[in-house]
XYZ file of N, CA and C in Angstrom:
255
model
N 10.169 -8.754 9.455
C 10.085 -8.678 8.007
C 10.266 -7.243 7.553
N 10.703 -7.133 6.317
C 10.791 -5.830 5.676
C 10.203 -5.977 4.268
N 9.449 -4.966 3.852
C 8.860 -4.945 2.513
C 9.642 -3.945 1.674
N 9.944 -4.338 0.425
C 10.738 -3.510 -0.476
C 10.004 -3.436 -1.811
N 9.966 -2.239 -2.380
C 9.375 -2.055 -3.701
C 10.381 -1.343 -4.580
N 10.262 -1.551 -5.866
C 11.193 -0.888 -6.765
C 10.644 -0.778 -8.167
N 11.391 -0.091 -9.000
C 10.989 0.119 -10.387
C 11.590 -0.924 -11.312
N 12.142 -1.968 -10.740
C 12.708 -3.012 -11.581
C 11.611 -3.576 -12.483
N 11.992 -4.190 -13.563
C 11.020 -4.752 -14.493
C 11.005 -6.252 -14.379
N 9.876 -6.863 -14.126
C 8.612 -6.202 -13.831
C 8.616 -5.615 -12.422
N 7.847 -4.552 -12.238
C 7.741 -3.916 -10.924
C 7.173 -4.918 -9.933
N 7.753 -4.982 -8.743
C 7.333 -5.979 -7.776
C 7.501 -5.470 -6.357
N 6.775 -6.100 -5.455
C 6.931 -5.911 -4.012
C 7.559 -7.190 -3.490
N 8.582 -7.041 -2.646
C 9.271 -8.214 -2.106
C 9.324 -8.123 -0.591
N 9.172 -9.270 0.061
C 9.293 -9.360 1.514
C 10.542 -10.146 1.854
N 11.276 -9.665 2.865
C 12.493 -10.327 3.312
C 12.458 -10.494 4.822
N 13.119 -11.528 5.296
C 13.345 -11.721 6.724
C 14.443 -10.763 7.153
N 14.243 -10.040 8.246
C 15.247 -9.040 8.637
C 16.503 -9.662 9.223
N 16.408 -10.825 9.814
C 17.613 -11.468 10.343
C 18.155 -12.444 9.296
N 19.095 -11.965 8.509
C 19.719 -12.805 7.494
C 19.325 -12.459 6.072
N 18.255 -11.704 5.885
C 17.876 -11.263 4.552
C 17.252 -12.304 3.654
N 16.755 -13.386 4.233
C 16.144 -14.437 3.424
C 14.873 -13.930 2.742
N 14.711 -14.187 1.432
C 13.472 -13.786 0.758
C 12.298 -14.620 1.259
N 11.176 -13.970 1.508
C 9.982 -14.651 1.985
C 8.908 -14.751 0.912
N 8.722 -13.690 0.148
C 7.653 -13.671 -0.859
C 7.894 -12.517 -1.809
N 7.245 -12.576 -2.957
C 7.218 -11.440 -3.872
C 5.982 -11.562 -4.751
N 5.496 -10.413 -5.203
C 4.367 -10.382 -6.111
C 4.450 -9.123 -6.955
N 3.807 -9.128 -8.121
C 3.869 -7.955 -8.990
C 3.141 -6.770 -8.372
N 3.688 -5.601 -8.584
C 3.011 -4.356 -8.223
C 2.004 -4.063 -9.323
N 0.821 -3.616 -8.963
C -0.219 -3.387 -9.961
C -0.216 -1.948 -10.443
N -0.553 -1.736 -11.702
C -0.735 -0.406 -12.290
C 0.399 0.566 -11.995
N 1.590 0.151 -12.190
C 2.741 1.017 -11.942
C 3.503 0.561 -10.720
N 4.678 1.063 -10.584
C 5.542 0.661 -9.480
C 5.023 1.161 -8.150
N 5.160 0.337 -7.137
C 4.825 0.755 -5.780
C 5.823 1.815 -5.344
N 5.335 2.864 -4.706
C 6.216 3.926 -4.224
C 6.167 4.065 -2.710
N 5.213 3.395 -2.072
C 5.132 3.444 -0.610
C 4.498 2.167 -0.094
N 5.000 1.711 1.054
C 4.518 0.484 1.679
C 4.404 0.702 3.178
N 3.448 0.021 3.811
C 3.322 0.094 5.269
C 2.628 -1.164 5.770
N 3.190 -1.769 6.817
C 2.543 -2.904 7.478
C 1.494 -2.394 8.455
N 0.412 -3.150 8.621
C -0.563 -2.853 9.662
C 0.084 -3.131 11.013
N -0.451 -2.573 12.105
C 0.151 -2.796 13.424
C 0.326 -4.271 13.785
N -0.591 -5.142 13.344
C -0.470 -6.570 13.661
C 0.372 -7.331 12.640
N 0.820 -6.648 11.557
C 1.688 -7.269 10.565
C 0.989 -8.152 9.562
N -0.328 -8.267 9.640
C -1.049 -9.162 8.726
C -1.397 -8.520 7.396
N -1.420 -7.190 7.343
C -1.779 -6.479 6.126
C -0.622 -5.595 5.678
N -0.583 -5.334 4.379
C 0.421 -4.441 3.815
C -0.296 -3.457 2.902
N -0.151 -2.165 3.170
C -0.692 -1.130 2.297
C 0.357 -0.794 1.245
N -0.086 -0.617 0.023
C 0.808 -0.281 -1.097
C 0.250 0.936 -1.811
N 1.024 1.986 -1.934
C 0.665 3.132 -2.760
C 1.506 3.067 -4.014
N 0.914 3.355 -5.171
C 1.683 3.226 -6.397
C 1.652 4.481 -7.249
N 2.429 4.466 -8.318
C 2.608 5.634 -9.174
C 1.330 6.067 -9.873
N 0.377 5.160 -10.029
C -0.862 5.501 -10.716
C -1.858 6.204 -9.798
N -1.505 6.400 -8.519
C -2.400 7.062 -7.580
C -3.336 6.117 -6.865
N -3.115 4.843 -7.016
C -3.948 3.822 -6.398
C -3.309 3.366 -5.087
N -4.135 3.021 -4.126
C -3.651 2.410 -2.884
C -4.335 1.054 -2.732
N -3.562 0.062 -2.352
C -4.071 -1.296 -2.170
C -3.840 -1.740 -0.738
N -4.733 -2.577 -0.242
C -4.502 -3.298 1.003
C -4.321 -4.752 0.604
N -3.176 -5.317 0.970
C -2.844 -6.703 0.614
C -2.748 -7.574 1.852
N -2.969 -8.848 1.651
C -2.659 -9.851 2.661
C -1.138 -9.974 2.658
N -0.488 -9.697 3.775
C 0.976 -9.707 3.816
C 1.557 -11.111 3.682
N 0.751 -12.139 3.862
C 1.254 -13.503 3.746
C 1.338 -13.966 2.300
N 0.367 -13.551 1.460
C 0.349 -14.069 0.093
C 0.235 -12.999 -0.984
N 0.127 -11.726 -0.598
C 0.074 -10.639 -1.569
C -1.278 -10.410 -2.204
N -2.280 -11.195 -1.811
C -3.613 -11.024 -2.388
C -4.186 -9.644 -2.087
N -4.806 -9.036 -3.084
C -5.410 -7.715 -2.909
C -6.746 -7.877 -2.202
N -6.879 -7.249 -1.033
C -8.096 -7.318 -0.247
C -8.993 -6.109 -0.470
N -8.384 -4.954 -0.736
C -9.152 -3.736 -0.960
C -8.344 -2.801 -1.850
N -9.062 -2.061 -2.678
C -8.425 -1.154 -3.641
C -9.066 0.226 -3.488
N -8.223 1.254 -3.442
C -8.692 2.633 -3.355
C -8.189 3.391 -4.576
N -9.093 4.003 -5.324
C -8.750 4.747 -6.537
C -9.134 6.210 -6.380
N -8.772 7.011 -7.358
C -9.265 8.369 -7.403
C -8.226 9.446 -7.281
N -7.000 9.100 -6.938
C -5.949 10.102 -6.844
C -5.298 10.251 -8.214
N -5.086 11.469 -8.677
C -4.469 11.665 -9.988
C -2.944 11.718 -9.922
N -2.375 11.703 -8.729
C -0.929 11.713 -8.537
C -0.503 10.431 -7.836
N 0.770 10.171 -7.816
C 1.284 8.972 -7.137
C 0.888 8.985 -5.663
N 0.549 7.827 -5.155
C 0.236 7.671 -3.723
C 1.564 7.490 -2.995
N 2.203 8.605 -2.660
C 3.562 8.580 -2.145
C 3.669 8.172 -0.689
N 2.572 8.191 0.037
C 2.606 7.793 1.441
C 1.355 7.002 1.776
N 1.534 5.853 2.381
C 0.416 5.080 2.927
C 0.737 4.778 4.382
N -0.293 4.693 5.195
C -0.077 4.457 6.621
C -1.358 3.883 7.214
N -1.189 3.009 8.202
C -2.304 2.512 8.987
C -2.436 3.338 10.247
N -3.652 3.491 10.724
C -3.831 4.141 12.023
C -3.312 3.189 13.094
N -2.959 3.690 14.279
C -2.414 2.829 15.329
C -3.327 1.661 15.704
N -4.651 1.817 15.526
C -5.558 0.716 15.862
C -5.876 -0.161 14.668
N -5.151 0.058 13.553
C -5.307 -0.793 12.375
C -6.384 -0.327 11.437
């Protein structure tokens, strides 16, 4: 799978199958466009950093927000999981 984010209106995160490009899922990006995405090592979670400085942890299967991190006054331009998740 590959996760793609953009500034299209409405701002959204989209998942695609890498072999053939079939769309798998999409959901709205919250509080501004997503600017960074990262899968957890096991592929079950997706971290999203957005223009409002917020970082989210989502369920990669359905896009549900599992955890929200606030407090940055600038865009969260990079998100990453540690190697052990």
